[in-house]
Structures are given as C-alpha cells and as structure tokens.
Amino acid sequence: MTDSRAVEQTEHEDDGANLDGVLAEVGPRLRRIRKERGATLAGLAAATGISVSTLSRLESGNRKPSLELLLPIARAHQVPLDELVGAPPVGDPRVRAKPIVRHGRTMVPLTRQPGGLQAYKVFEPSRSIEPEPQTHEGYEWLYVLSGRLRLVLADHDVILTAGEAAEFDTRLPHWFGSTGEGPAEFLSLFGPQGERMHVRARPTQRPTQRAGRQKREAD
C-alpha cells in the first residue's frame, strides 16, 4: 500500500471512530435534556409521535439515532439539533496572527503558509537610525499606509508617503525604515527571486524617478 493510500485509510478509520463516539453520547444527552425539562417518556412520546419504546431505546443506546427521530425531539424540547448531537461550537473565523518584533520593528504576518510569497503588515516606530543597506535574493514590494518611510535603494535615498508604493530587486543594496519624524505603517510583500508582484495601480513616480526629480530640484 502506498503512503497516500495508507494515510487515506487511517483518516477514514479515525473518522469512523469519531462518529461512533459522537453517536454513543447522543443517548445519555437525550436523557439528560429530558430530565432537565421535567419531561417523561410518555409526555415526550405524545409531543413527538415517537413511541415510548423507541425513545427508551434511543436513550439507552440500543437504537441508532437518525435525523427523522432527532428533529421532532429537538422541536419538542425547543433546543437546536446541534445540542442533541453535541456538535462542536463554530470556531472564531478571525485570524489572530502573532506579531513578530524584530530590530525594534513590529511585523504582523498576513500569510500562513511557508515558502513562496510572504506578506506582512509592518509598524515602524519613530526613531533615529543609520541606514545599513543589504543585499539578498528576492523581490520586494512596499506600500505605505500611514506616515513616512525612508527607502535607500542603491544610489537613491527617497521618502515614501501614505499611498505610495515601491518595488525593487533585493539584490540591489537596500534599506528602509524610520525617517525620524514619526511612526510609519506599511505593507511588505516579499518573494523569491523571479516572483515579481503584479500590481495594477502604480505610484505616479517610482523611487528612481523621484530621486532624479529631487536631484534636479537641488541643482
């Protein structure tokens, strides 16, 4: 048997065992709910149209519960069907990503799978810090949500403001961080070399263009 077949068979066996466990707990739960409401088997039989003997066998586990039996019982007790079968509560749909604090910067991962494209929401505190450009394989995309973010890229040193984006090959010497004039919040997408970000809306001026404009204005 192949590994995948073995895993599939094990999963089916586990599902079967879990189902048997759930069904085994239905009878005691039916009895507990009935007694909590002060109902008798005869009274429940009259309310549901199910015979006393069938109800007794359900509660003792000698009769397998079915939807056609459980629905009228749930209506008679005025409880959700889930309460009779002990269905687990629905989990909280919100994803609570654990923040990562690195070099004084707080990063919240927005992707949950390892490898490939990684996305982060980053909070950069206001601080005075000396740029230390680095190089490595990959491609990065930045989008500033609020504040001002300083980007040093090769020979360019520019300021990105809210609503502006930058994308660059990380094999170029680069650094980004606080301007020292207040905190900044931005999105960072990073992928292995060759996985460029496909962005429909681009800033009107790229960092290289802005750097050229700043140089001309200085001249």
PDB file of C-alpha atoms in Angstrom:
ATOM      1  CA  MET A   1       0.000   0.000   0.000  1.00  0.00           C
ATOM      2  CA  THR A   2       1.337   3.440  -0.939  1.00  0.00           C
ATOM      3  CA  ASP A   3       1.865   6.110   1.696  1.00  0.00           C
ATOM      4  CA  SER A   4      -1.032   8.215   0.404  1.00  0.00           C
ATOM      5  CA  ARG A   5      -3.384   5.226   0.434  1.00  0.00           C
ATOM      6  CA  ALA A   6      -2.291   4.349   3.965  1.00  0.00           C
ATOM      7  CA  VAL A   7      -2.901   7.913   5.155  1.00  0.00           C
ATOM      8  CA  GLU A   8      -6.326   7.953   3.486  1.00  0.00           C
ATOM      9  CA  GLN A   9      -7.303   4.646   5.109  1.00  0.00           C
ATOM     10  CA  THR A  10      -6.139   5.864   8.523  1.00  0.00           C
ATOM     11  CA  GLU A  11      -8.177   9.049   8.128  1.00  0.00           C
ATOM     12  CA  HIS A  12     -11.297   7.020   7.267  1.00  0.00           C
ATOM     13  CA  GLU A  13     -10.757   4.810  10.303  1.00  0.00           C
ATOM     14  CA  ASP A  14     -10.329   7.867  12.523  1.00  0.00           C
ATOM     15  CA  ASP A  15     -13.495   9.444  11.112  1.00  0.00           C
ATOM     16  CA  GLY A  16     -15.411   6.242  11.769  1.00  0.00           C
ATOM     17  CA  ALA A  17     -14.165   6.047  15.335  1.00  0.00           C
ATOM     18  CA  ASN A  18     -15.073   9.694  15.944  1.00  0.00           C
ATOM     19  CA  LEU A  19     -18.584   9.175  14.533  1.00  0.00           C
ATOM     20  CA  ASP A  20     -19.156   6.128  16.739  1.00  0.00           C
ATOM     21  CA  GLY A  21     -18.077   8.168  19.759  1.00  0.00           C
ATOM     22  CA  VAL A  22     -20.485  11.004  18.904  1.00  0.00           C
ATOM     23  CA  LEU A  23     -23.417   8.602  18.393  1.00  0.00           C
ATOM     24  CA  ALA A  24     -22.660   6.822  21.669  1.00  0.00           C
ATOM     25  CA  GLU A  25     -23.050  10.108  23.552  1.00  0.00           C
ATOM     26  CA  VAL A  26     -26.418  11.006  21.987  1.00  0.00           C
ATOM     27  CA  GLY A  27     -28.476   8.663  24.211  1.00  0.00           C
ATOM     28  CA  PRO A  28     -27.185   9.952  27.570  1.00  0.00           C
ATOM     29  CA  ARG A  29     -27.553  13.521  26.301  1.00  0.00           C
ATOM     30  CA  LEU A  30     -31.199  12.893  25.295  1.00  0.00           C
ATOM     31  CA  ARG A  31     -31.947  11.519  28.747  1.00  0.00           C
ATOM     32  CA  ARG A  32     -30.218  14.433  30.494  1.00  0.00           C
ATOM     33  CA  ILE A  33     -32.053  17.079  28.441  1.00  0.00           C
ATOM     34  CA  ARG A  34     -35.422  15.374  29.000  1.00  0.00           C
ATOM     35  CA  LYS A  35     -34.908  15.183  32.743  1.00  0.00           C
ATOM     36  CA  GLU A  36     -33.699  18.783  32.944  1.00  0.00           C
ATOM     37  CA  ARG A  37     -37.046  19.800  31.436  1.00  0.00           C
ATOM     38  CA  GLY A  38     -39.029  17.557  33.763  1.00  0.00           C
ATOM     39  CA  ALA A  39     -40.492  15.568  30.869  1.00  0.00           C
ATOM     40  CA  THR A  40     -41.463  11.906  30.985  1.00  0.00           C
ATOM     41  CA  LEU A  41     -41.041   9.385  28.200  1.00  0.00           C
ATOM     42  CA  ALA A  42     -44.824   9.244  27.862  1.00  0.00           C
ATOM     43  CA  GLY A  43     -45.089  13.021  27.610  1.00  0.00           C
ATOM     44  CA  LEU A  44     -42.280  13.217  25.064  1.00  0.00           C
ATOM     45  CA  ALA A  45     -43.898  10.394  23.062  1.00  0.00           C
ATOM     46  CA  ALA A  46     -47.154  12.345  22.930  1.00  0.00           C
ATOM     47  CA  ALA A  47     -45.342  15.523  21.810  1.00  0.00           C
ATOM     48  CA  THR A  48     -43.231  13.860  19.107  1.00  0.00           C
ATOM     49  CA  GLY A  49     -45.330  10.940  17.913  1.00  0.00           C
ATOM     50  CA  ILE A  50     -42.417   8.612  18.640  1.00  0.00           C
ATOM     51  CA  SER A  51     -43.253   5.516  20.697  1.00  0.00           C
ATOM     52  CA  VAL A  52     -42.126   5.254  24.308  1.00  0.00           C
ATOM     53  CA  SER A  53     -40.171   2.089  23.500  1.00  0.00           C
ATOM     54  CA  THR A  54     -38.263   3.827  20.680  1.00  0.00           C
ATOM     55  CA  LEU A  55     -37.433   6.800  22.902  1.00  0.00           C
ATOM     56  CA  SER A  56     -36.268   4.463  25.664  1.00  0.00           C
ATOM     57  CA  ARG A  57     -34.036   2.571  23.242  1.00  0.00           C
ATOM     58  CA  LEU A  58     -32.604   5.856  21.936  1.00  0.00           C
ATOM     59  CA  GLU A  59     -31.695   6.980  25.434  1.00  0.00           C
ATOM     60  CA  SER A  60     -30.138   3.609  26.342  1.00  0.00           C
ATOM     61  CA  GLY A  61     -28.108   3.485  23.131  1.00  0.00           C
ATOM     62  CA  ASN A  62     -29.911   0.428  21.781  1.00  0.00           C
ATOM     63  CA  ARG A  63     -31.424   2.423  18.916  1.00  0.00           C
ATOM     64  CA  LYS A  64     -29.218   4.320  16.476  1.00  0.00           C
ATOM     65  CA  PRO A  65     -30.261   7.985  16.299  1.00  0.00           C
ATOM     66  CA  SER A  66     -31.450   9.315  12.964  1.00  0.00           C
ATOM     67  CA  LEU A  67     -32.469  12.721  11.687  1.00  0.00           C
ATOM     68  CA  GLU A  68     -36.162  11.755  11.487  1.00  0.00           C
ATOM     69  CA  LEU A  69     -36.090  10.869  15.194  1.00  0.00           C
ATOM     70  CA  LEU A  70     -33.916  13.710  16.469  1.00  0.00           C
ATOM     71  CA  LEU A  71     -35.734  16.555  14.689  1.00  0.00           C
ATOM     72  CA  PRO A  72     -39.095  16.112  16.458  1.00  0.00           C
ATOM     73  CA  ILE A  73     -37.298  15.633  19.784  1.00  0.00           C
ATOM     74  CA  ALA A  74     -35.354  18.874  19.258  1.00  0.00           C
ATOM     75  CA  ARG A  75     -38.638  20.696  18.431  1.00  0.00           C
ATOM     76  CA  ALA A  76     -40.355  19.259  21.496  1.00  0.00           C
ATOM     77  CA  HIS A  77     -37.502  20.358  23.781  1.00  0.00           C
ATOM     78  CA  GLN A  78     -37.113  23.642  21.860  1.00  0.00           C
ATOM     79  CA  VAL A  79     -33.354  23.212  21.506  1.00  0.00           C
ATOM     80  CA  PRO A  80     -31.090  23.308  18.435  1.00  0.00           C
ATOM     81  CA  LEU A  81     -30.367  19.966  16.836  1.00  0.00           C
ATOM     82  CA  ASP A  82     -26.669  20.588  17.493  1.00  0.00           C
ATOM     83  CA  GLU A  83     -27.337  20.432  21.230  1.00  0.00           C
ATOM     84  CA  LEU A  84     -28.767  16.929  20.935  1.00  0.00           C
ATOM     85  CA  VAL A  85     -25.815  15.544  18.991  1.00  0.00           C
ATOM     86  CA  GLY A  86     -23.137  17.538  20.793  1.00  0.00           C
ATOM     87  CA  ALA A  87     -21.802  19.294  17.711  1.00  0.00           C
ATOM     88  CA  PRO A  88     -18.653  21.316  18.450  1.00  0.00           C
ATOM     89  CA  PRO A  89     -19.122  25.104  18.540  1.00  0.00           C
ATOM     90  CA  VAL A  90     -18.219  27.026  15.415  1.00  0.00           C
ATOM     91  CA  GLY A  91     -14.703  28.376  15.716  1.00  0.00           C
ATOM     92  CA  ASP A  92     -13.870  32.047  15.695  1.00  0.00           C
ATOM     93  CA  PRO A  93     -13.389  32.951  11.999  1.00  0.00           C
ATOM     94  CA  ARG A  94     -10.974  35.752  12.851  1.00  0.00           C
ATOM     95  CA  VAL A  95      -7.320  35.033  12.238  1.00  0.00           C
ATOM     96  CA  ARG A  96      -5.189  36.214  15.124  1.00  0.00           C
ATOM     97  CA  ALA A  97      -1.689  36.406  13.713  1.00  0.00           C
ATOM     98  CA  LYS A  98       1.059  36.610  16.301  1.00  0.00           C
ATOM     99  CA  PRO A  99       3.122  39.799  15.879  1.00  0.00           C
ATOM    100  CA  ILE A 100       6.867  39.465  15.377  1.00  0.00           C
ATOM    101  CA  VAL A 101       9.165  42.085  16.868  1.00  0.00           C
ATOM    102  CA  ARG A 102      12.470  42.293  15.012  1.00  0.00           C
ATOM    103  CA  HIS A 103      15.096  45.017  15.359  1.00  0.00           C
ATOM    104  CA  GLY A 104      12.520  47.284  17.051  1.00  0.00           C
ATOM    105  CA  ARG A 105      10.014  46.832  14.212  1.00  0.00           C
ATOM    106  CA  THR A 106       6.654  45.067  14.703  1.00  0.00           C
ATOM    107  CA  MET A 107       5.587  42.773  11.876  1.00  0.00           C
ATOM    108  CA  VAL A 108       2.223  41.002  11.587  1.00  0.00           C
ATOM    109  CA  PRO A 109       2.341  38.092   9.099  1.00  0.00           C
ATOM    110  CA  LEU A 110      -0.603  38.089   6.686  1.00  0.00           C
ATOM    111  CA  THR A 111       0.286  34.767   5.052  1.00  0.00           C
ATOM    112  CA  ARG A 112       0.157  31.462   6.889  1.00  0.00           C
ATOM    113  CA  GLN A 113       1.934  29.079   4.554  1.00  0.00           C
ATOM    114  CA  PRO A 114       5.728  28.690   4.478  1.00  0.00           C
ATOM    115  CA  GLY A 115       7.741  29.493   1.355  1.00  0.00           C
ATOM    116  CA  GLY A 116       6.677  31.482  -1.683  1.00  0.00           C
ATOM    117  CA  LEU A 117       5.266  34.978  -1.458  1.00  0.00           C
ATOM    118  CA  GLN A 118       5.158  36.371   2.093  1.00  0.00           C
ATOM    119  CA  ALA A 119       3.098  39.373   3.188  1.00  0.00           C
ATOM    120  CA  TYR A 120       3.449  41.468   6.345  1.00  0.00           C
ATOM    121  CA  LYS A 121       1.831  44.494   7.899  1.00  0.00           C
ATOM    122  CA  VAL A 122       4.664  46.441   9.488  1.00  0.00           C
ATOM    123  CA  PHE A 123       4.758  49.155  12.132  1.00  0.00           C
ATOM    124  CA  GLU A 124       7.943  51.219  12.145  1.00  0.00           C
ATOM    125  CA  PRO A 125       8.348  53.373  15.282  1.00  0.00           C
ATOM    126  CA  SER A 126       9.744  56.870  15.139  1.00  0.00           C
ATOM    127  CA  ARG A 127      13.484  56.667  15.787  1.00  0.00           C
ATOM    128  CA  SER A 128      16.864  57.842  14.598  1.00  0.00           C
ATOM    129  CA  ILE A 129      18.661  55.000  12.870  1.00  0.00           C
ATOM    130  CA  GLU A 130      21.584  54.831  10.482  1.00  0.00           C
ATOM    131  CA  PRO A 131      20.787  53.009   7.203  1.00  0.00           C
ATOM    132  CA  GLU A 132      22.653  49.741   6.676  1.00  0.00           C
ATOM    133  CA  PRO A 133      21.838  48.605   3.119  1.00  0.00           C
ATOM    134  CA  GLN A 134      21.900  44.860   2.498  1.00  0.00           C
ATOM    135  CA  THR A 135      21.528  42.558  -0.485  1.00  0.00           C
ATOM    136  CA  HIS A 136      19.931  39.129  -0.858  1.00  0.00           C
ATOM    137  CA  GLU A 137      17.959  37.061  -3.340  1.00  0.00           C
ATOM    138  CA  GLY A 138      14.342  38.059  -3.821  1.00  0.00           C
ATOM    139  CA  TYR A 139      11.946  40.794  -4.865  1.00  0.00           C
ATOM    140  CA  GLU A 140      10.121  43.205  -2.536  1.00  0.00           C
ATOM    141  CA  TRP A 141       7.087  45.442  -2.766  1.00  0.00           C
ATOM    142  CA  LEU A 142       6.250  48.153  -0.213  1.00  0.00           C
ATOM    143  CA  TYR A 143       3.053  50.160   0.224  1.00  0.00           C
ATOM    144  CA  VAL A 144       2.842  52.919   2.831  1.00  0.00           C
ATOM    145  CA  LEU A 145      -0.433  53.015   4.776  1.00  0.00           C
ATOM    146  CA  SER A 146       0.384  55.963   7.025  1.00  0.00           C
ATOM    147  CA  GLY A 147       3.324  58.148   7.978  1.00  0.00           C
ATOM    148  CA  ARG A 148       6.563  58.475   6.033  1.00  0.00           C
ATOM    149  CA  LEU A 149       9.002  55.689   5.195  1.00  0.00           C
ATOM    150  CA  ARG A 150      12.597  56.241   4.158  1.00  0.00           C
ATOM    151  CA  LEU A 151      13.899  53.972   1.375  1.00  0.00           C
ATOM    152  CA  VAL A 152      17.573  53.721   0.478  1.00  0.00           C
ATOM    153  CA  LEU A 153      17.968  51.811  -2.780  1.00  0.00           C
ATOM    154  CA  ALA A 154      21.379  51.642  -4.445  1.00  0.00           C
ATOM    155  CA  ASP A 155      22.281  55.313  -5.108  1.00  0.00           C
ATOM    156  CA  HIS A 156      18.808  56.641  -4.287  1.00  0.00           C
ATOM    157  CA  ASP A 157      17.562  57.936  -0.952  1.00  0.00           C
ATOM    158  CA  VAL A 158      13.837  58.769  -1.071  1.00  0.00           C
ATOM    159  CA  ILE A 159      10.843  59.278   1.210  1.00  0.00           C
ATOM    160  CA  LEU A 160       7.633  57.343   0.573  1.00  0.00           C
ATOM    161  CA  THR A 161       4.409  58.845   1.945  1.00  0.00           C
ATOM    162  CA  ALA A 162       0.949  57.358   2.526  1.00  0.00           C
ATOM    163  CA  GLY A 163      -0.472  55.878  -0.663  1.00  0.00           C
ATOM    164  CA  GLU A 164       2.912  55.476  -2.379  1.00  0.00           C
ATOM    165  CA  ALA A 165       4.472  52.154  -3.321  1.00  0.00           C
ATOM    166  CA  ALA A 166       7.894  50.889  -4.322  1.00  0.00           C
ATOM    167  CA  GLU A 167       9.089  47.616  -5.789  1.00  0.00           C
ATOM    168  CA  PHE A 168      12.663  46.510  -6.271  1.00  0.00           C
ATOM    169  CA  ASP A 169      15.065  43.647  -6.772  1.00  0.00           C
ATOM    170  CA  THR A 170      16.575  42.868  -3.381  1.00  0.00           C
ATOM    171  CA  ARG A 171      19.914  42.024  -4.992  1.00  0.00           C
ATOM    172  CA  LEU A 172      20.339  45.812  -5.095  1.00  0.00           C
ATOM    173  CA  PRO A 173      21.687  47.312  -1.868  1.00  0.00           C
ATOM    174  CA  HIS A 174      18.582  48.434   0.011  1.00  0.00           C
ATOM    175  CA  TRP A 175      17.294  49.596   3.393  1.00  0.00           C
ATOM    176  CA  PHE A 176      14.020  51.054   4.586  1.00  0.00           C
ATOM    177  CA  GLY A 177      12.993  52.437   7.941  1.00  0.00           C
ATOM    178  CA  SER A 178      12.022  55.439  10.012  1.00  0.00           C
ATOM    179  CA  THR A 179      12.556  58.994   8.850  1.00  0.00           C
ATOM    180  CA  GLY A 180      12.853  60.066  12.484  1.00  0.00           C
ATOM    181  CA  GLU A 181       9.818  62.330  12.028  1.00  0.00           C
ATOM    182  CA  GLY A 182       7.113  59.961  13.298  1.00  0.00           C
ATOM    183  CA  PRO A 183       5.946  56.347  13.027  1.00  0.00           C
ATOM    184  CA  ALA A 184       5.030  54.669   9.767  1.00  0.00           C
ATOM    185  CA  GLU A 185       2.764  51.770   8.911  1.00  0.00           C
ATOM    186  CA  PHE A 186       3.224  49.866   5.675  1.00  0.00           C
ATOM    187  CA  LEU A 187       2.634  46.600   3.842  1.00  0.00           C
ATOM    188  CA  SER A 188       5.584  44.485   2.759  1.00  0.00           C
ATOM    189  CA  LEU A 189       5.401  41.674   0.203  1.00  0.00           C
ATOM    190  CA  PHE A 190       8.490  39.609  -0.360  1.00  0.00           C
ATOM    191  CA  GLY A 191       9.022  36.732  -2.765  1.00  0.00           C
ATOM    192  CA  PRO A 192      11.884  34.584  -4.007  1.00  0.00           C
ATOM    193  CA  GLN A 193      13.842  35.864  -6.966  1.00  0.00           C
ATOM    194  CA  GLY A 194      11.669  35.908 -10.065  1.00  0.00           C
ATOM    195  CA  GLU A 195       8.331  36.165  -8.200  1.00  0.00           C
ATOM    196  CA  ARG A 196       7.503  39.778  -9.001  1.00  0.00           C
ATOM    197  CA  MET A 197       4.429  41.432  -7.565  1.00  0.00           C
ATOM    198  CA  HIS A 198       1.718  42.078 -10.136  1.00  0.00           C
ATOM    199  CA  VAL A 199       0.241  45.412  -9.101  1.00  0.00           C
ATOM    200  CA  ARG A 200      -2.374  47.144 -11.245  1.00  0.00           C
ATOM    201  CA  ALA A 201      -2.019  50.595  -9.696  1.00  0.00           C
ATOM    202  CA  ARG A 202       1.499  52.012  -9.530  1.00  0.00           C
ATOM    203  CA  PRO A 203       2.640  55.269  -7.937  1.00  0.00           C
ATOM    204  CA  THR A 204       2.898  58.131 -10.406  1.00  0.00           C
ATOM    205  CA  GLN A 205       6.642  58.258  -9.791  1.00  0.00           C
ATOM    206  CA  ARG A 206       8.947  55.383  -8.986  1.00  0.00           C
ATOM    207  CA  PRO A 207      11.670  55.831  -6.367  1.00  0.00           C
ATOM    208  CA  THR A 208      14.278  56.231  -9.098  1.00  0.00           C
ATOM    209  CA  GLN A 209      12.155  58.925 -10.778  1.00  0.00           C
ATOM    210  CA  ARG A 210      11.581  60.731  -7.508  1.00  0.00           C
ATOM    211  CA  ALA A 211      15.275  60.593  -6.724  1.00  0.00           C
ATOM    212  CA  GLY A 212      16.040  62.139 -10.127  1.00  0.00           C
ATOM    213  CA  ARG A 213      13.478  64.884  -9.549  1.00  0.00           C
ATOM    214  CA  GLN A 214      14.894  65.649  -6.099  1.00  0.00           C
ATOM    215  CA  LYS A 215      18.409  65.861  -7.560  1.00  0.00           C
ATOM    216  CA  ARG A 216      17.267  68.298 -10.296  1.00  0.00           C
ATOM    217  CA  GLU A 217      15.470  70.466  -7.763  1.00  0.00           C
ATOM    218  CA  ALA A 218      18.612  70.533  -5.607  1.00  0.00           C
ATOM    219  CA  ASP A 219      20.690  71.619  -8.620  1.00  0.00           C
TER     220      ASP A 219
END
